[in-house]
Short mmCIF file of C-alpha atoms in Angstrom, two decimals:
data_model
loop_
_atom_site.label_atom_id
_atom_site.label_comp_id
_atom_site.label_asym_id
_atom_site.label_seq_id
_atom_site.Cartn_x
_atom_site.Cartn_y
_atom_site.Cartn_z
CA MET A 542 59.24 323.58 78.46
CA ASN A 543 60.33 326.56 80.57
CA GLN A 544 59.03 329.70 78.85
CA SER A 545 61.67 331.96 80.42
CA VAL A 546 64.42 329.84 78.89
CA ILE A 547 62.74 329.99 75.48
CA LYS A 548 62.36 333.76 75.70
CA ALA A 549 66.01 334.20 76.73
CA LEU A 550 67.25 332.08 73.83
CA LYS A 551 65.08 334.05 71.41
CA LEU A 552 66.81 337.23 72.57
CA LEU A 553 70.17 335.73 71.60
CA ASP A 554 68.81 335.06 68.10
CA LEU A 555 68.28 338.80 67.57
CA PHE A 556 72.02 339.42 67.38
CA THR A 557 73.43 338.96 63.87
CA ALA A 558 76.53 339.85 61.88
CA GLU A 559 74.64 342.90 60.59
CA THR A 560 73.42 343.94 64.07
CA PRO A 561 76.01 342.73 66.59
CA GLU A 562 75.02 345.44 69.08
CA LEU A 563 71.49 346.31 70.24
CA ALA A 564 69.91 348.71 72.71
CA LEU A 565 67.40 347.53 75.28
CA ARG A 566 64.55 349.28 73.45
CA ASP A 567 65.49 347.64 70.12
CA ILE A 568 65.61 344.21 71.73
CA ALA A 569 62.23 344.69 73.40
CA ASP A 570 60.65 345.92 70.15
CA GLN A 571 62.06 343.09 68.03
CA ALA A 572 61.18 340.44 70.61
CA ASN A 573 57.75 341.96 71.15
CA MET A 574 58.22 341.79 74.91
CA PRO A 575 57.85 344.39 77.70
CA LYS A 576 61.08 346.21 78.51
CA PRO A 577 61.09 345.06 82.19
CA THR A 578 60.85 341.44 81.06
CA VAL A 579 63.65 341.89 78.52
CA TYR A 580 65.83 343.66 81.08
CA ARG A 581 65.34 340.80 83.57
CA LEU A 582 66.26 338.20 80.96
CA LEU A 583 69.29 340.18 79.75
CA THR A 584 70.52 340.61 83.32
CA ALA A 585 70.35 336.84 83.86
CA LEU A 586 72.17 336.21 80.57
CA GLU A 587 74.79 338.81 81.44
CA SER A 588 75.48 337.15 84.80
CA LEU A 589 76.37 333.96 82.92
CA ASP A 590 78.46 335.82 80.30
CA TYR A 591 76.08 334.99 77.45
CA ILE A 592 75.44 338.73 77.04
CA HIS A 593 77.88 341.62 77.49
CA LYS A 594 76.94 345.24 78.20
CA VAL A 595 78.99 347.69 76.13
CA GLY A 596 80.72 350.45 78.09
CA ASP A 597 78.67 353.56 78.81
CA THR A 598 76.23 353.08 75.93
CA GLY A 599 74.11 350.55 77.77
CA ASN A 600 73.87 348.52 74.56
CA TYR A 601 74.30 344.77 74.52
CA ARG A 602 76.52 342.34 72.61
CA LEU A 603 76.87 338.58 72.71
CA GLY A 604 79.18 337.39 75.48
CA LEU A 605 82.33 335.32 75.39
CA LYS A 606 80.55 332.27 76.80
CA LEU A 607 78.98 331.76 73.39
CA LEU A 608 82.42 331.86 71.79
CA GLU A 609 83.55 329.15 74.19
CA LEU A 610 80.52 326.98 73.42
CA GLY A 611 80.92 327.59 69.70
CA ARG A 612 84.54 326.46 69.91
CA LEU A 613 83.43 323.26 71.64
CA VAL A 614 80.94 322.48 68.88
CA SER A 615 83.52 323.34 66.23
CA ASP A 616 86.11 321.09 67.87
CA GLN A 617 83.64 318.20 68.03
CA LEU A 618 82.74 318.57 64.37
CA GLU A 619 86.40 318.82 63.41
CA VAL A 620 87.51 315.75 65.33
CA ARG A 621 84.66 313.72 63.84
CA THR A 622 85.50 314.80 60.30
CA VAL A 623 89.22 314.22 60.72
CA ALA A 624 88.87 310.91 62.56
CA PHE A 625 86.35 309.16 60.33
CA PRO A 626 88.64 308.02 57.44
CA PHE A 627 91.24 306.82 59.96
CA MET A 628 88.51 304.93 61.83
CA GLN A 629 87.48 303.22 58.58
CA GLN A 630 91.05 302.13 57.91
CA LEU A 631 91.46 300.84 61.46
CA ALA A 632 88.17 298.88 61.34
CA MET A 633 89.23 297.21 58.09
CA LYS A 634 92.63 296.33 59.51
CA ILE A 635 91.55 294.82 62.84
CA ASN A 636 87.95 293.83 61.88
CA GLU A 637 86.45 295.17 65.11
CA ALA A 638 84.01 298.00 65.78
CA VAL A 639 85.66 301.42 66.16
CA HIS A 640 84.01 304.28 68.06
CA LEU A 641 84.72 307.95 68.64
CA VAL A 642 83.68 309.15 72.10
CA ILE A 643 83.65 312.65 73.60
CA ALA A 644 82.89 314.05 77.05
CA ASN A 645 79.49 315.72 77.22
CA GLN A 646 78.73 317.41 80.54
CA ASN A 647 78.94 314.58 83.12
CA GLN A 648 78.61 311.81 80.55
CA ALA A 649 80.36 310.38 77.50
CA THR A 650 78.70 310.49 74.07
CA TYR A 651 79.44 308.28 71.08
CA ILE A 652 79.61 310.62 68.06
CA GLU A 653 80.86 308.24 65.35
CA LYS A 654 81.11 304.50 64.69
CA VAL A 655 82.51 302.15 62.06
CA ASP A 656 81.21 298.58 62.26
CA SER A 657 83.27 295.44 61.84
CA ASN A 658 82.54 292.65 59.35
CA GLN A 659 82.00 290.18 62.16
CA ALA A 660 78.84 288.06 61.98
CA LEU A 661 78.00 289.06 65.56
CA ARG A 662 78.20 292.83 65.95
CA LEU A 663 77.94 295.11 68.95
CA PHE A 664 74.97 297.43 68.96
CA THR A 665 76.23 300.89 69.81
CA LYS A 666 74.15 303.75 68.49
CA VAL A 667 75.75 307.04 67.45
CA GLY A 668 74.42 309.60 69.92
CA LYS A 669 74.36 307.11 72.78
CA SER A 670 75.44 308.53 76.14
CA SER A 671 77.10 306.56 78.89
CA PRO A 672 78.26 307.29 82.46
CA LEU A 673 81.91 308.28 82.55
CA HIS A 674 82.85 305.45 84.91
CA ILE A 675 81.64 302.57 82.73
CA GLY A 676 83.49 301.34 79.64
CA SER A 677 86.98 302.00 78.34
CA GLY A 678 86.05 305.03 76.18
CA PRO A 679 84.17 306.98 78.83
CA LYS A 680 86.65 306.02 81.53
CA LEU A 681 89.61 307.21 79.47
CA LEU A 682 87.99 310.62 79.09
CA PHE A 683 87.28 310.66 82.82
CA ALA A 684 90.93 309.84 83.56
CA PHE A 685 92.29 312.80 81.59
CA MET A 686 90.01 315.39 83.20
CA SER A 687 91.29 317.74 85.88
CA ALA A 688 91.28 316.48 89.47
CA GLU A 689 88.64 319.07 90.35
CA LYS A 690 86.33 317.86 87.57
CA GLN A 691 86.88 314.23 88.55
CA ILE A 692 85.86 314.95 92.14
CA GLU A 693 82.79 316.89 90.99
CA ILE A 694 81.64 314.01 88.76
CA MET A 695 82.46 311.42 91.42
CA ARG A 696 80.24 313.22 93.93
CA HIS A 697 77.46 313.31 91.37
CA LEU A 698 77.83 309.57 90.70
CA MET A 699 77.75 308.69 94.37
CA SER A 700 74.79 310.95 95.15
CA ALA A 701 72.88 309.40 92.23
CA GLY A 702 73.71 305.89 93.42
CA GLN A 703 75.57 305.02 90.22
CA GLY A 704 78.68 304.00 92.10
CA GLN A 705 76.86 300.99 93.51
CA LYS A 706 75.59 300.03 90.05
CA SER A 707 79.11 299.45 88.79
CA PHE A 708 80.13 297.65 92.02
CA LEU A 709 83.03 300.06 92.28
CA LYS A 710 84.12 302.07 95.28
CA GLU A 711 85.34 305.64 94.96
CA ASP A 712 88.95 304.86 95.88
CA GLU A 713 89.02 301.93 93.45
CA LEU A 714 87.77 304.14 90.62
CA PHE A 715 90.39 306.80 91.36
CA ASP A 716 93.05 304.07 91.27
CA GLN A 717 91.75 302.94 87.87
CA LEU A 718 91.79 306.49 86.53
CA GLN A 719 95.37 306.99 87.71
CA LYS A 720 96.42 303.72 86.06
CA ILE A 721 94.88 304.89 82.77
CA ARG A 722 96.84 308.13 82.93
CA ASP A 723 100.03 306.23 83.74
CA THR A 724 99.67 303.67 80.94
CA GLY A 725 98.08 306.02 78.39
CA TYR A 726 95.15 303.78 77.51
CA ALA A 727 91.98 302.23 79.02
CA TYR A 728 90.98 298.57 79.00
CA SER A 729 87.62 297.18 80.10
CA ILE A 730 86.00 293.75 80.12
CA GLY A 731 82.24 293.26 80.30
CA GLU A 732 81.50 296.73 81.67
CA GLN A 733 78.92 297.79 79.09
CA ASP A 734 78.01 294.45 77.50
CA GLU A 735 78.64 290.94 78.74
CA ASP A 736 81.52 289.02 77.11
CA THR A 737 82.85 292.15 75.38
CA THR A 738 86.14 293.99 75.69
CA GLY A 739 86.99 297.61 74.96
CA ILE A 740 90.35 299.31 74.41
CA SER A 741 90.68 303.09 74.15
CA TYR A 742 93.42 305.59 73.41
CA PRO A 743 93.29 309.39 73.72
CA ILE A 744 92.98 311.82 70.83
CA TYR A 745 94.65 315.19 71.44
CA ASP A 746 94.07 318.58 69.82
CA PHE A 747 96.54 321.36 68.98
CA ARG A 748 96.50 322.49 72.62
CA ASN A 749 97.63 319.00 73.64
CA HIS A 750 94.27 318.48 75.39
CA VAL A 751 92.42 315.17 75.22
CA VAL A 752 89.31 315.90 73.14
CA ALA A 753 88.08 312.39 72.31
CA SER A 754 88.63 308.71 72.86
CA LEU A 755 89.32 306.28 70.03
CA THR A 756 87.68 303.07 71.18
CA VAL A 757 87.79 299.57 69.76
CA SER A 758 85.34 296.98 71.07
CA GLY A 759 84.29 293.43 70.31
CA LEU A 760 83.84 289.96 71.74
CA SER A 761 86.33 289.25 74.50
CA SER A 762 87.39 286.04 72.76
CA HIS A 763 88.97 288.21 70.01
CA PHE A 764 91.03 290.24 72.48
CA ILE A 765 93.63 287.69 73.52
CA GLY A 766 97.28 286.89 72.84
CA LYS A 767 98.94 288.30 69.75
CA ASN A 768 95.65 289.67 68.39
CA LEU A 769 95.20 291.76 71.52
CA GLU A 770 98.67 293.26 71.10
CA PHE A 771 97.96 293.89 67.41
CA ILE A 772 94.70 295.70 68.23
CA LYS A 773 96.37 297.82 70.90
CA ARG A 774 99.27 298.75 68.63
CA GLU A 775 97.07 299.71 65.67
CA THR A 776 94.56 301.63 67.80
CA GLN A 777 97.31 303.63 69.47
CA ARG A 778 98.96 304.36 66.13
CA THR A 779 95.64 305.53 64.66
CA ALA A 780 94.90 307.76 67.66
CA ILE A 781 98.30 309.42 67.23
CA MET A 782 97.70 310.01 63.51
CA ILE A 783 94.31 311.61 64.18
CA SER A 784 95.84 313.77 66.91
CA LYS A 785 98.58 314.99 64.58
CA LYS A 786 95.95 315.93 62.00
CA LEU A 787 94.33 318.05 64.70
CA GLY A 788 97.63 319.84 65.32
CA TYR A 789 98.90 317.82 68.26
CA THR A 790 102.66 317.87 68.78
CA ARG A 791 104.12 315.19 71.01
CA ASP A 792 106.39 316.28 73.85
#
């Protein structure tokens, strides 16, 4: 593991509610590091807004980047807590697996799951990460990102050769993402597991931003006719209820 990263993170741990502001000498003493080393690490942290230098005093405080990251963690914990009882109700009603998926860097991560009572169940592990262009849950999150973020991720996928893996060209994927935005939901067949179907609807927060995907998945033979329409209707209704609990107000 990179020792410079470890040392930099240890410096952040020195700041507490009791000592929110520290001088360079205090930081060096508490970290038991040479002042030049501490200064170099603090300068790097300051350039990324993890550390903020206070006015003319030369002292240091934690930067706003940590507030942003803390808000992200808080939001993820909140959406998981709020969504779980609704997910349980939905799983009982439609008897299919229900997942909660969030964007995590350039991937999608499954942070909660409620299994169905079906004899044959899908194996999706909480904590599993998936490319954003494969599966209804990840793809829905991809669709509601900014155009700039979509292009950035698309370039990463193509450079890593993942575009060929999904047998999907860039223009075709953009067309799919636009269709998801237009219809308000994502639908996939056999993208993550053979003979399975996934349907996903967005969960919004109080800022009206998409913060998660509510995803239902199961054997494709269950997702046909009237049952398909029932699953779509109940999943959408549940996603709206979760969103309202998070402070979302529909336009």
